Amino acid sequence: MAEATGVLVLGELAGGELASVSQELLAAGRKLADDLGEELTIALLGASVEGASQQAISYGADRVYAVTHPLLEEYQVDLNLAALESLCQETNPNVLLIARTESGRELAPRLAFRLGVGLAQDCLEVSVDPAAKRLLANRPVYGGNAIAVISCDLTPQIAAVRPKVYEPLEPDPSRQGQVVSFPVELESSQARTRIVERVEETSTGIKLEDARVVVSGGRGLGGPEPFAHLEELAKVMGGAVGASRAAVDSGWVPVAYQVGLTGKTITPEIYIMVAISGASQHMAGCSGAKVIVAINKDSEANIFREARYGVVGDWEQIIPAFTAAVRELVQS
Amino acid sequence: MALKIGVLAKQVIDPEMPMAAFRVDSDANKVVTPPNIPPVVNGFDENAVEAALLLKDAQEATITVISSGTEFALDVMKKPLSMGADELILLQDDAFGNTIDSFFTARVLAEAVRKLEGFDLIICGRQASDWDNAQVPLGLAELLGLSCIALCRKVDVSDGKVTAECTTPDGYEVVEADLPALVTVSNELGQPRYPTLRGIMAATRKKPTIWTMSDLGMDSAELEPRVTLRSLFVPETGQDCEYIEGENAADAGRQLALKLREDKLI
Ligand SMILES: Cc1cc2nc3c(=O)[nH]c(=O)nc-3n(C[C@H](O)[C@H](O)[C@H](O)COP(=O)(O)OP(=O)(O)OC[C@H]3O[C@@H](n4cnc5c(N)ncnc54)[C@H](O)[C@@H]3O)c2cc1C
Ligand SMILES: Cc1cc2nc3c(=O)[nH]c(=O)nc-3n(C[C@H](O)[C@H](O)[C@H](O)COP(=O)(O)OP(=O)(O)OC[C@H]3O[C@@H](n4cnc5c(N)ncnc54)[C@H](O)[C@@H]3O)c2cc1C
C-alpha cells in the first residue's frame, strides 16, 4: 500500500453547518499538516453536506470528502463507523483527528480498533515530533493530576481531541479547496442499536457550555435548596449554573449540570465556585475559565491553589451579600 | 434460561487518596503506587456490578467478574463477590501491565470472554480512574462483534433485548439493542450497594479462577504495542490566589463584587 499521507479531520455538523468543534479541529489539523508538509482534509458525513463544505475550506481544509448516504441523515454510530472505515481504507490518512464529543468519544476508540491501530485518547495538545515526523499527543491521566505524552505506532495515527482547547482560525471565504464526493454503501441492518427516545432535561436559558459566567455549587451547599441562591446570582450576572459531581450524585441537580472530567467542559470568562473543594477531576472541566473565584470555608481547600480570587468563609453569608452587590453594580 | 452477565472490573489506585500522596516517577514514566493506601475497585466498575445486581434482582442471572492485571489485592477484588456476584476470574500475568496499550488489554479480556463462552451481556465501567482512557469496553465490543451502548445510567434486559438509558449532554436517550451486547455504565446509575455480612462470608469462601497468558492461549508476540508512552509528568498548575477580606463574611462578599467590577468582569 502507498505510504499514508495527509491529516484528516472528522467533521461534525450542527444544523447543516460546520460545528464549532470541527472549526477548532481544523485549526489543530492545519498546523499539523503544515509541519508535516501534507494536506489537510476533512470528512463530512451526512445525507448531503453541501452547506458545510465551503465553510470547512474557509476554516483551513484543503479538501473535503463529502461522505454521503441517505442512511447518514440521522446520526447512528455503527453506520458512521462503517462509512469512516471505508474512507480511511480508501484514502489512507497519516493522521486522523476526532473531537471527543458525545459522538466522538464512542466513535474514535471503535474506529481505532476496527482499523487495528492505536488511539491517543482525550488530547489537550497535538503536535509533530520534528525529528521523527510523528504525531505527539499530550493527554491528562489520573483526572488531570499528570500529563502523558503519547505517540501512535501505526497509521492512521488517531487522536481524540478534547473540545474547546483549540481556537478556530479566522475564516477566509476566498480560500480555495476541492470537494470530493465519496458515496458509501451502507445497509440499515448495519445499525446495531436503535434510539427509542431522546429526552432533554436542562432548563431553558443559557447553556452551560456557552455561558460567559458560570456559578457552580458543591457538596458544601448541603442540599438542593441553596441552588436557588446560585440560580439567582447566575441570573443577575447573565450566566448559567453548574455543579460538582458530589452535588449531582446527591441528586440535588440534574446530571447535565456536572462540570468536570466526566461532565461538561466549560470556558467562561468568570467561574464562581461555591463550596467545591477543587478536585482535579472537577478542574479538568474548567481549566479554560479565564478567572476562577472560589468561595469555601476551608482555607486549605485545593481550590485556593487554582483560583484567581478567593473568599474564605461560609457561603450562606457571602453569597447573598455578593449577589446584592453585583445587582447594584450591574444596575448602576 | 438464566441471563449470563460478565462484568469487567479493574483494580486501581484509590482516586480519593490525598493529593499529597500522588507522585510520578518521571524517569520510569510511572505513577508511584502510594504505600499504605489500599487499591480499590474502579468506581465505575462498582456501578457496573450494581447494574448487574439490579438485573439479577429482577430475573434469574449469573454474574461473572473478570479483571486483568499483574497483581491483585484479593480482598479488594473480592468486593464484587461480597456485593452478590457469583464468580471472579483474575487474568494475572506479568505481561498484563498497565503501560501497554488499550488494544492489548482489550485483547486479553476478549480472549477470556471467549473462553468463558455464552455471555448475553457484558457490563463495563465508562472509564478507569487511573488512565482515564474510556477505550477498553468499546474496543472489546469491536473485537467480539457485540452491539454496544455507552454511558448508561439504567440497564434493562427482556425478550433478548437490552434497553438502556444513556446520559447525553442535555438529558438522556433510550437506546435498545439485541443481545449479546456490551454496555458501559456511569456513576449516574446510582450508589452501588454495600456488601452484606452474608455476602462477605460467602465471598471469603469463594476462590477466584486465575488464568495466565498461556491459559488464554496467547503469546507475547501479540504484545506489539500500538501506542507508546513517551513521557509522564505532573503539570504546572496553580496560581497565587488573591484573598478578598472584609469586616465580616458578608462584607467580604461585597468586596468581591467591587473587585470584579474593578477588573471589568461585571
Ligand atoms: C474517574 C472520576 C471522575 C470524576 N469526574 C468528576 C467530574 O466530572 N466532576 C466533578 O465535579 N467531580 C468528579 N469526580 C469527583 C471528584 O473527585 C470529587 O470527589 C468531587 O468533585 C467533589 O465534589 P465537591 O467539591 O462538591 O465536594 P467536597 O470535595 O466534599 O468539597 C466540598 C467543599 O465544600 C466546602 N464547604 C462545606 N461547607 C461550606 C460552607 N458552609 N461554605 C463554604 N464552603 C463550604 C468544604 O470546605 C469543601 O471544600 C470524579 C472522580 C473520579 C474518580
Ligand atoms: C500514562 C499512560 C497513558 C496511556 N495512554 C494511552 C492512550 O492514550 N491510548 C491507549 O490506547 N493506551 C494508553 N495507555 C495504556 C492503557 O491505559 C492501558 O492499556 C489500560 O489497560 C487501558 O486503559 P484504562 O485502564 O484507562 O481503561 P479504560 O478504557 O478507561 O477502562 C474502561 C473500563 O474497561 C474495563 N477495564 C479496563 N481495564 C480493565 C482491566 N485491566 N481488567 C478488567 N476490566 C478492565 C473496566 O470496566 C473499565 O471501567 C496509557 C497508559 C499509561 C500508563
mmCIF file of C-alpha atoms and ligand atoms in Angstrom, chain A residues 119-121 139 141 148 150, chain B residues 8-10 42 45 66-68 98-102 105 109 124-128 130-137 227 229 232, ligand 2:
data_model
loop_
_atom_site.group_PDB
_atom_site.id
_atom_site.type_symbol
_atom_site.label_atom_id
_atom_site.label_comp_id
_atom_site.label_asym_id
_atom_site.label_seq_id
_atom_site.Cartn_x
_atom_site.Cartn_y
_atom_site.Cartn_z
ATOM 1 C CA LEU A 119 -5.600 5.899 19.698
ATOM 2 C CA ALA A 120 -4.323 8.783 21.784
ATOM 3 C CA GLN A 121 -7.328 9.500 23.940
ATOM 4 C CA ARG A 139 -3.237 13.793 27.401
ATOM 5 C CA VAL A 141 -4.340 10.938 33.170
ATOM 6 C CA ALA A 148 1.173 11.698 29.431
ATOM 7 C CA ILE A 150 1.750 9.506 23.695
ATOM 8 C CA LEU B 8 -15.250 -6.152 33.766
ATOM 9 C CA ALA B 9 -13.602 -4.599 36.777
ATOM 10 C CA LYS B 10 -10.170 -3.089 37.175
ATOM 11 C CA ASN B 42 -12.511 1.268 39.897
ATOM 12 C CA ASP B 45 -16.847 -0.768 37.754
ATOM 13 C CA ILE B 66 -13.352 -10.530 35.124
ATOM 14 C CA SER B 67 -10.234 -8.488 35.809
ATOM 15 C CA SER B 68 -6.797 -8.384 34.243
ATOM 16 C CA ASN B 98 -0.832 -1.016 32.654
ATOM 17 C CA THR B 99 1.632 0.577 30.335
ATOM 18 C CA ILE B 100 0.874 -1.470 27.297
ATOM 19 C CA ASP B 101 -1.993 -0.051 25.297
ATOM 20 C CA SER B 102 -5.733 -0.456 25.498
ATOM 21 C CA THR B 105 -5.833 -5.072 27.432
ATOM 22 C CA LEU B 109 -10.219 -9.555 28.127
ATOM 23 C CA CYS B 124 -18.135 -2.305 31.941
ATOM 24 C CA GLY B 125 -17.344 0.954 33.677
ATOM 25 C CA ARG B 126 -17.239 4.050 31.485
ATOM 26 C CA GLN B 127 -13.541 4.588 32.233
ATOM 27 C CA ALA B 128 -10.782 3.594 34.598
ATOM 28 C CA ASP B 130 -6.202 5.876 36.655
ATOM 29 C CA TRP B 131 -5.576 6.277 32.927
ATOM 30 C CA ASP B 132 -9.000 7.682 32.054
ATOM 31 C CA ASN B 133 -8.872 6.078 28.628
ATOM 32 C CA ALA B 134 -12.502 5.082 28.198
ATOM 33 C CA GLN B 135 -11.466 2.723 25.421
ATOM 34 C CA VAL B 136 -11.236 -0.859 26.581
ATOM 35 C CA PRO B 137 -15.005 -1.628 26.554
ATOM 36 C CA VAL B 227 0.786 3.401 21.235
ATOM 37 C CA LEU B 229 4.149 6.356 26.244
ATOM 38 C CA LEU B 232 4.718 11.310 32.023
HETATM 39 C C1 LIG C 2 0.241 7.280 31.378
HETATM 40 C C2 LIG C 2 -0.464 6.352 30.454
HETATM 41 C C3 LIG C 2 -1.153 6.851 29.346
HETATM 42 C C4 LIG C 2 -1.808 5.986 28.456
HETATM 43 N N1 LIG C 2 -2.432 6.485 27.363
HETATM 44 C C5 LIG C 2 -2.977 5.622 26.462
HETATM 45 C C6 LIG C 2 -3.610 6.100 25.275
HETATM 46 O O1 LIG C 2 -3.700 7.310 25.022
HETATM 47 N N2 LIG C 2 -4.105 5.178 24.405
HETATM 48 C C7 LIG C 2 -4.037 3.821 24.664
HETATM 49 O O2 LIG C 2 -4.503 3.029 23.850
HETATM 50 N N3 LIG C 2 -3.478 3.363 25.782
HETATM 51 C C8 LIG C 2 -2.940 4.223 26.678
HETATM 52 N N4 LIG C 2 -2.354 3.725 27.819
HETATM 53 C C9 LIG C 2 -2.471 2.294 28.139
HETATM 54 C C10 LIG C 2 -3.845 1.990 28.772
HETATM 55 O O3 LIG C 2 -4.179 2.918 29.778
HETATM 56 C C11 LIG C 2 -3.886 0.634 29.412
HETATM 57 O O4 LIG C 2 -3.695 -0.281 28.391
HETATM 58 C C12 LIG C 2 -5.137 0.260 30.127
HETATM 59 O O5 LIG C 2 -5.095 -1.138 30.344
HETATM 60 C C13 LIG C 2 -6.466 0.571 29.402
HETATM 61 O O6 LIG C 2 -6.919 1.820 29.684
HETATM 62 P P1 LIG C 2 -7.667 2.217 31.023
HETATM 63 O O7 LIG C 2 -7.090 1.496 32.147
HETATM 64 O O8 LIG C 2 -7.662 3.694 31.072
HETATM 65 O O9 LIG C 2 -9.118 1.617 30.873
HETATM 66 P P2 LIG C 2 -10.461 2.253 30.302
HETATM 67 O O10 LIG C 2 -10.527 2.017 28.861
HETATM 68 O O11 LIG C 2 -10.676 3.634 30.795
HETATM 69 O O12 LIG C 2 -11.434 1.266 31.075
HETATM 70 C C14 LIG C 2 -12.830 1.330 30.939
HETATM 71 C C15 LIG C 2 -13.456 0.078 31.514
HETATM 72 O O13 LIG C 2 -12.919 -1.092 30.887
HETATM 73 C C16 LIG C 2 -12.791 -2.135 31.854
HETATM 74 N N5 LIG C 2 -11.373 -2.419 32.052
HETATM 75 C C17 LIG C 2 -10.309 -1.661 31.698
HETATM 76 N N6 LIG C 2 -9.154 -2.254 32.058
HETATM 77 C C18 LIG C 2 -9.502 -3.411 32.664
HETATM 78 C C19 LIG C 2 -8.772 -4.473 33.257
HETATM 79 N N7 LIG C 2 -7.439 -4.443 33.317
HETATM 80 N N8 LIG C 2 -9.451 -5.521 33.787
HETATM 81 C C20 LIG C 2 -10.801 -5.552 33.748
HETATM 82 N N9 LIG C 2 -11.546 -4.581 33.194
HETATM 83 C C21 LIG C 2 -10.907 -3.523 32.657
HETATM 84 C C22 LIG C 2 -13.430 -1.619 33.118
HETATM 85 O O14 LIG C 2 -14.798 -1.943 33.090
HETATM 86 C C23 LIG C 2 -13.227 -0.117 32.980
HETATM 87 O O15 LIG C 2 -14.149 0.659 33.718
HETATM 88 C C24 LIG C 2 -1.740 4.590 28.700
HETATM 89 C C25 LIG C 2 -1.072 4.103 29.824
HETATM 90 C C26 LIG C 2 -0.416 4.949 30.689
HETATM 91 C C27 LIG C 2 0.318 4.378 31.860
#
